[in-house]
Amino acid sequence: MERKISKSRIEKRLKTKKDPLLVETIIKLKKTNPEVAKELAKPKRRWPSINLRDIDAVKGDVIIAGKILSSGEIHKTKKVVAWSASKKALEKMKKAKVSFVKITEELKKNPKLNNLTLVKDGKA
């Protein structure tokens, strides 16, 4: 069972963040998508690192509140939204014609992050 986190708890975690872009993103997400805000409010060492093979196993478009790593291959054309990605992962996604978008850019187009599956620890 996953523990719920309150919006006030997310607010407390914001005080430890140094990156102003990350803080702004968490504040926006807190209102529209608290589940993703909770993941980004965690310490960076606890952010998920998801491999391409795990993304390939998930149906539909995905969002990752962490980093994409290049282990494995991706065969399905889909939209991947994440905070960051390794250089090799970006190359492999470009070769497979997968569109990669940063979370900050996706928030401008789709503030509620509709039609995206949150991937944590390699599982949707």
mmCIF file with all atom_site columns, C-alpha atoms in Angstrom:
data_model
loop_
_atom_site.group_PDB
_atom_site.id
_atom_site.type_symbol
_atom_site.label_atom_id
_atom_site.label_alt_id
_atom_site.label_comp_id
_atom_site.label_asym_id
_atom_site.label_entity_id
_atom_site.label_seq_id
_atom_site.pdbx_PDB_ins_code
_atom_site.Cartn_x
_atom_site.Cartn_y
_atom_site.Cartn_z
_atom_site.occupancy
_atom_site.B_iso_or_equiv
_atom_site.pdbx_formal_charge
_atom_site.auth_seq_id
_atom_site.auth_comp_id
_atom_site.auth_asym_id
_atom_site.auth_atom_id
_atom_site.pdbx_PDB_model_num
ATOM 1   C CA . MET A 1 1   ? 0.000  0.000  0.000   1.00 0.00 ? 1   MET A CA 1
ATOM 2   C CA . GLU A 1 2   ? 1.367  3.362  -0.989  1.00 0.00 ? 2   GLU A CA 1
ATOM 3   C CA . ARG A 1 3   ? 1.360  6.163  1.551   1.00 0.00 ? 3   ARG A CA 1
ATOM 4   C CA . LYS A 1 4   ? -0.476 9.320  0.655   1.00 0.00 ? 4   LYS A CA 1
ATOM 5   C CA . ILE A 1 5   ? 1.323  12.599 1.089   1.00 0.00 ? 5   ILE A CA 1
ATOM 6   C CA . SER A 1 6   ? -0.447 15.809 1.918   1.00 0.00 ? 6   SER A CA 1
ATOM 7   C CA . LYS A 1 7   ? 0.040  19.045 0.047   1.00 0.00 ? 7   LYS A CA 1
ATOM 8   C CA . SER A 1 8   ? 1.436  20.625 3.219   1.00 0.00 ? 8   SER A CA 1
ATOM 9   C CA . ARG A 1 9   ? 4.070  17.866 3.399   1.00 0.00 ? 9   ARG A CA 1
ATOM 10  C CA . ILE A 1 10  ? 5.058  18.626 -0.195  1.00 0.00 ? 10  ILE A CA 1
ATOM 11  C CA . GLU A 1 11  ? 5.325  22.290 0.849   1.00 0.00 ? 11  GLU A CA 1
ATOM 12  C CA . LYS A 1 12  ? 7.751  21.329 3.651   1.00 0.00 ? 12  LYS A CA 1
ATOM 13  C CA . ARG A 1 13  ? 9.903  19.369 1.228   1.00 0.00 ? 13  ARG A CA 1
ATOM 14  C CA . LEU A 1 14  ? 10.079 22.404 -1.079  1.00 0.00 ? 14  LEU A CA 1
ATOM 15  C CA . LYS A 1 15  ? 12.151 24.279 1.499   1.00 0.00 ? 15  LYS A CA 1
ATOM 16  C CA . THR A 1 16  ? 15.097 21.924 0.935   1.00 0.00 ? 16  THR A CA 1
ATOM 17  C CA . LYS A 1 17  ? 15.105 22.350 -2.855  1.00 0.00 ? 17  LYS A CA 1
ATOM 18  C CA . LYS A 1 18  ? 17.714 24.661 -4.385  1.00 0.00 ? 18  LYS A CA 1
ATOM 19  C CA . ASP A 1 19  ? 16.670 24.552 -8.066  1.00 0.00 ? 19  ASP A CA 1
ATOM 20  C CA . PRO A 1 20  ? 14.130 27.363 -8.679  1.00 0.00 ? 20  PRO A CA 1
ATOM 21  C CA . LEU A 1 21  ? 12.775 25.663 -11.828 1.00 0.00 ? 21  LEU A CA 1
ATOM 22  C CA . LEU A 1 22  ? 12.099 22.476 -9.864  1.00 0.00 ? 22  LEU A CA 1
ATOM 23  C CA . VAL A 1 23  ? 10.362 24.407 -7.077  1.00 0.00 ? 23  VAL A CA 1
ATOM 24  C CA . GLU A 1 24  ? 8.161  26.235 -9.596  1.00 0.00 ? 24  GLU A CA 1
ATOM 25  C CA . THR A 1 25  ? 7.291  22.942 -11.313 1.00 0.00 ? 25  THR A CA 1
ATOM 26  C CA . ILE A 1 26  ? 6.358  21.245 -8.031  1.00 0.00 ? 26  ILE A CA 1
ATOM 27  C CA . ILE A 1 27  ? 4.133  24.183 -7.035  1.00 0.00 ? 27  ILE A CA 1
ATOM 28  C CA . LYS A 1 28  ? 2.261  23.986 -10.366 1.00 0.00 ? 28  LYS A CA 1
ATOM 29  C CA . LEU A 1 29  ? 1.932  20.203 -10.155 1.00 0.00 ? 29  LEU A CA 1
ATOM 30  C CA . LYS A 1 30  ? 0.738  20.304 -6.553  1.00 0.00 ? 30  LYS A CA 1
ATOM 31  C CA . LYS A 1 31  ? -2.544 21.788 -7.757  1.00 0.00 ? 31  LYS A CA 1
ATOM 32  C CA . THR A 1 32  ? -3.071 19.720 -10.908 1.00 0.00 ? 32  THR A CA 1
ATOM 33  C CA . ASN A 1 33  ? -1.267 16.396 -10.386 1.00 0.00 ? 33  ASN A CA 1
ATOM 34  C CA . PRO A 1 34  ? -0.193 15.815 -6.753  1.00 0.00 ? 34  PRO A CA 1
ATOM 35  C CA . GLU A 1 35  ? 1.095  12.299 -7.454  1.00 0.00 ? 35  GLU A CA 1
ATOM 36  C CA . VAL A 1 36  ? 3.826  13.592 -9.783  1.00 0.00 ? 36  VAL A CA 1
ATOM 37  C CA . ALA A 1 37  ? 4.501  16.527 -7.424  1.00 0.00 ? 37  ALA A CA 1
ATOM 38  C CA . LYS A 1 38  ? 5.075  14.041 -4.607  1.00 0.00 ? 38  LYS A CA 1
ATOM 39  C CA . GLU A 1 39  ? 7.668  12.157 -6.668  1.00 0.00 ? 39  GLU A CA 1
ATOM 40  C CA . LEU A 1 40  ? 9.523  15.353 -7.625  1.00 0.00 ? 40  LEU A CA 1
ATOM 41  C CA . ALA A 1 41  ? 9.444  16.616 -4.025  1.00 0.00 ? 41  ALA A CA 1
ATOM 42  C CA . LYS A 1 42  ? 11.472 13.602 -2.885  1.00 0.00 ? 42  LYS A CA 1
ATOM 43  C CA . PRO A 1 43  ? 15.252 13.948 -2.519  1.00 0.00 ? 43  PRO A CA 1
ATOM 44  C CA . LYS A 1 44  ? 16.944 13.549 -5.929  1.00 0.00 ? 44  LYS A CA 1
ATOM 45  C CA . ARG A 1 45  ? 18.781 10.431 -4.783  1.00 0.00 ? 45  ARG A CA 1
ATOM 46  C CA . ARG A 1 46  ? 15.363 8.761  -4.395  1.00 0.00 ? 46  ARG A CA 1
ATOM 47  C CA . TRP A 1 47  ? 14.033 9.794  -7.812  1.00 0.00 ? 47  TRP A CA 1
ATOM 48  C CA . PRO A 1 48  ? 13.348 6.821  -10.067 1.00 0.00 ? 48  PRO A CA 1
ATOM 49  C CA . SER A 1 49  ? 15.852 5.929  -12.787 1.00 0.00 ? 49  SER A CA 1
ATOM 50  C CA . ILE A 1 50  ? 13.875 4.105  -15.460 1.00 0.00 ? 50  ILE A CA 1
ATOM 51  C CA . ASN A 1 51  ? 15.428 2.119  -18.308 1.00 0.00 ? 51  ASN A CA 1
ATOM 52  C CA . LEU A 1 52  ? 14.155 2.171  -21.882 1.00 0.00 ? 52  LEU A CA 1
ATOM 53  C CA . ARG A 1 53  ? 13.096 -1.503 -21.684 1.00 0.00 ? 53  ARG A CA 1
ATOM 54  C CA . ASP A 1 54  ? 10.772 -0.623 -18.774 1.00 0.00 ? 54  ASP A CA 1
ATOM 55  C CA . ILE A 1 55  ? 9.246  2.246  -20.769 1.00 0.00 ? 55  ILE A CA 1
ATOM 56  C CA . ASP A 1 56  ? 8.763  -0.080 -23.751 1.00 0.00 ? 56  ASP A CA 1
ATOM 57  C CA . ALA A 1 57  ? 6.759  -2.495 -21.569 1.00 0.00 ? 57  ALA A CA 1
ATOM 58  C CA . VAL A 1 58  ? 4.201  0.188  -20.610 1.00 0.00 ? 58  VAL A CA 1
ATOM 59  C CA . LYS A 1 59  ? 1.265  0.828  -22.941 1.00 0.00 ? 59  LYS A CA 1
ATOM 60  C CA . GLY A 1 60  ? 0.616  4.384  -24.075 1.00 0.00 ? 60  GLY A CA 1
ATOM 61  C CA . ASP A 1 61  ? 2.410  7.618  -23.289 1.00 0.00 ? 61  ASP A CA 1
ATOM 62  C CA . VAL A 1 62  ? 4.409  7.787  -20.057 1.00 0.00 ? 62  VAL A CA 1
ATOM 63  C CA . ILE A 1 63  ? 5.648  10.332 -17.526 1.00 0.00 ? 63  ILE A CA 1
ATOM 64  C CA . ILE A 1 64  ? 8.695  9.741  -15.341 1.00 0.00 ? 64  ILE A CA 1
ATOM 65  C CA . ALA A 1 65  ? 9.415  11.957 -12.348 1.00 0.00 ? 65  ALA A CA 1
ATOM 66  C CA . GLY A 1 66  ? 13.115 11.220 -12.588 1.00 0.00 ? 66  GLY A CA 1
ATOM 67  C CA . LYS A 1 67  ? 15.718 10.189 -15.154 1.00 0.00 ? 67  LYS A CA 1
ATOM 68  C CA . ILE A 1 68  ? 15.607 7.911  -18.186 1.00 0.00 ? 68  ILE A CA 1
ATOM 69  C CA . LEU A 1 69  ? 18.573 5.559  -18.622 1.00 0.00 ? 69  LEU A CA 1
ATOM 70  C CA . SER A 1 70  ? 19.619 3.803  -21.833 1.00 0.00 ? 70  SER A CA 1
ATOM 71  C CA . SER A 1 71  ? 19.586 0.117  -20.842 1.00 0.00 ? 71  SER A CA 1
ATOM 72  C CA . GLY A 1 72  ? 17.509 -1.904 -23.292 1.00 0.00 ? 72  GLY A CA 1
ATOM 73  C CA . GLU A 1 73  ? 15.742 -0.850 -26.455 1.00 0.00 ? 73  GLU A CA 1
ATOM 74  C CA . ILE A 1 74  ? 12.483 0.913  -27.166 1.00 0.00 ? 74  ILE A CA 1
ATOM 75  C CA . HIS A 1 75  ? 10.451 -0.281 -30.144 1.00 0.00 ? 75  HIS A CA 1
ATOM 76  C CA . LYS A 1 76  ? 7.081  1.414  -29.767 1.00 0.00 ? 76  LYS A CA 1
ATOM 77  C CA . THR A 1 77  ? 6.484  4.955  -30.948 1.00 0.00 ? 77  THR A CA 1
ATOM 78  C CA . LYS A 1 78  ? 5.182  6.893  -27.977 1.00 0.00 ? 78  LYS A CA 1
ATOM 79  C CA . LYS A 1 79  ? 5.527  10.126 -26.058 1.00 0.00 ? 79  LYS A CA 1
ATOM 80  C CA . VAL A 1 80  ? 7.890  10.098 -23.077 1.00 0.00 ? 80  VAL A CA 1
ATOM 81  C CA . VAL A 1 81  ? 7.806  12.936 -20.538 1.00 0.00 ? 81  VAL A CA 1
ATOM 82  C CA . ALA A 1 82  ? 10.563 13.090 -17.903 1.00 0.00 ? 82  ALA A CA 1
ATOM 83  C CA . TRP A 1 83  ? 12.654 15.477 -15.837 1.00 0.00 ? 83  TRP A CA 1
ATOM 84  C CA . SER A 1 84  ? 15.865 14.368 -17.613 1.00 0.00 ? 84  SER A CA 1
ATOM 85  C CA . ALA A 1 85  ? 17.435 11.631 -19.742 1.00 0.00 ? 85  ALA A CA 1
ATOM 86  C CA . SER A 1 86  ? 20.943 10.340 -20.380 1.00 0.00 ? 86  SER A CA 1
ATOM 87  C CA . LYS A 1 87  ? 22.634 11.160 -23.696 1.00 0.00 ? 87  LYS A CA 1
ATOM 88  C CA . LYS A 1 88  ? 22.533 7.543  -24.881 1.00 0.00 ? 88  LYS A CA 1
ATOM 89  C CA . ALA A 1 89  ? 18.847 7.253  -23.982 1.00 0.00 ? 89  ALA A CA 1
ATOM 90  C CA . LEU A 1 90  ? 18.102 10.392 -26.007 1.00 0.00 ? 90  LEU A CA 1
ATOM 91  C CA . GLU A 1 91  ? 19.993 8.936  -28.993 1.00 0.00 ? 91  GLU A CA 1
ATOM 92  C CA . LYS A 1 92  ? 18.102 5.626  -28.788 1.00 0.00 ? 92  LYS A CA 1
ATOM 93  C CA . MET A 1 93  ? 14.747 7.393  -28.456 1.00 0.00 ? 93  MET A CA 1
ATOM 94  C CA . LYS A 1 94  ? 15.535 9.615  -31.443 1.00 0.00 ? 94  LYS A CA 1
ATOM 95  C CA . LYS A 1 95  ? 16.465 6.551  -33.502 1.00 0.00 ? 95  LYS A CA 1
ATOM 96  C CA . ALA A 1 96  ? 13.185 4.821  -32.514 1.00 0.00 ? 96  ALA A CA 1
ATOM 97  C CA . LYS A 1 97  ? 11.199 7.999  -33.316 1.00 0.00 ? 97  LYS A CA 1
ATOM 98  C CA . VAL A 1 98  ? 10.005 8.391  -29.728 1.00 0.00 ? 98  VAL A CA 1
ATOM 99  C CA . SER A 1 99  ? 9.164  11.965 -28.776 1.00 0.00 ? 99  SER A CA 1
ATOM 100 C CA . PHE A 1 100 ? 10.891 13.074 -25.561 1.00 0.00 ? 100 PHE A CA 1
ATOM 101 C CA . VAL A 1 101 ? 9.547  16.121 -23.723 1.00 0.00 ? 101 VAL A CA 1
ATOM 102 C CA . LYS A 1 102 ? 10.726 17.618 -20.448 1.00 0.00 ? 102 LYS A CA 1
ATOM 103 C CA . ILE A 1 103 ? 8.137  17.897 -17.678 1.00 0.00 ? 103 ILE A CA 1
ATOM 104 C CA . THR A 1 104 ? 8.399  21.702 -17.637 1.00 0.00 ? 104 THR A CA 1
ATOM 105 C CA . GLU A 1 105 ? 7.563  21.923 -21.361 1.00 0.00 ? 105 GLU A CA 1
ATOM 106 C CA . GLU A 1 106 ? 4.680  19.443 -21.079 1.00 0.00 ? 106 GLU A CA 1
ATOM 107 C CA . LEU A 1 107 ? 3.158  21.460 -18.221 1.00 0.00 ? 107 LEU A CA 1
ATOM 108 C CA . LYS A 1 108 ? 2.790  24.441 -20.562 1.00 0.00 ? 108 LYS A CA 1
ATOM 109 C CA . LYS A 1 109 ? 0.877  22.385 -23.159 1.00 0.00 ? 109 LYS A CA 1
ATOM 110 C CA . ASN A 1 110 ? -0.957 19.956 -20.859 1.00 0.00 ? 110 ASN A CA 1
ATOM 111 C CA . PRO A 1 111 ? -1.191 21.383 -17.294 1.00 0.00 ? 111 PRO A CA 1
ATOM 112 C CA . LYS A 1 112 ? -3.105 18.399 -15.874 1.00 0.00 ? 112 LYS A CA 1
ATOM 113 C CA . LEU A 1 113 ? -0.807 15.861 -17.584 1.00 0.00 ? 113 LEU A CA 1
ATOM 114 C CA . ASN A 1 114 ? -3.799 13.986 -18.987 1.00 0.00 ? 114 ASN A CA 1
ATOM 115 C CA . ASN A 1 115 ? -3.353 10.682 -20.865 1.00 0.00 ? 115 ASN A CA 1
ATOM 116 C CA . LEU A 1 116 ? 0.071  10.008 -19.323 1.00 0.00 ? 116 LEU A CA 1
ATOM 117 C CA . THR A 1 117 ? 0.916  6.951  -17.212 1.00 0.00 ? 117 THR A CA 1
ATOM 118 C CA . LEU A 1 118 ? 3.226  7.606  -14.250 1.00 0.00 ? 118 LEU A CA 1
ATOM 119 C CA . VAL A 1 119 ? 6.084  5.085  -14.165 1.00 0.00 ? 119 VAL A CA 1
ATOM 120 C CA . LYS A 1 120 ? 7.788  4.462  -10.812 1.00 0.00 ? 120 LYS A CA 1
ATOM 121 C CA . ASP A 1 121 ? 10.523 1.867  -10.250 1.00 0.00 ? 121 ASP A CA 1
ATOM 122 C CA . GLY A 1 122 ? 9.995  0.319  -13.677 1.00 0.00 ? 122 GLY A CA 1
ATOM 123 C CA . LYS A 1 123 ? 6.281  -0.301 -13.053 1.00 0.00 ? 123 LYS A CA 1
ATOM 124 C CA . ALA A 1 124 ? 3.282  1.704  -14.161 1.00 0.00 ? 124 ALA A CA 1
#
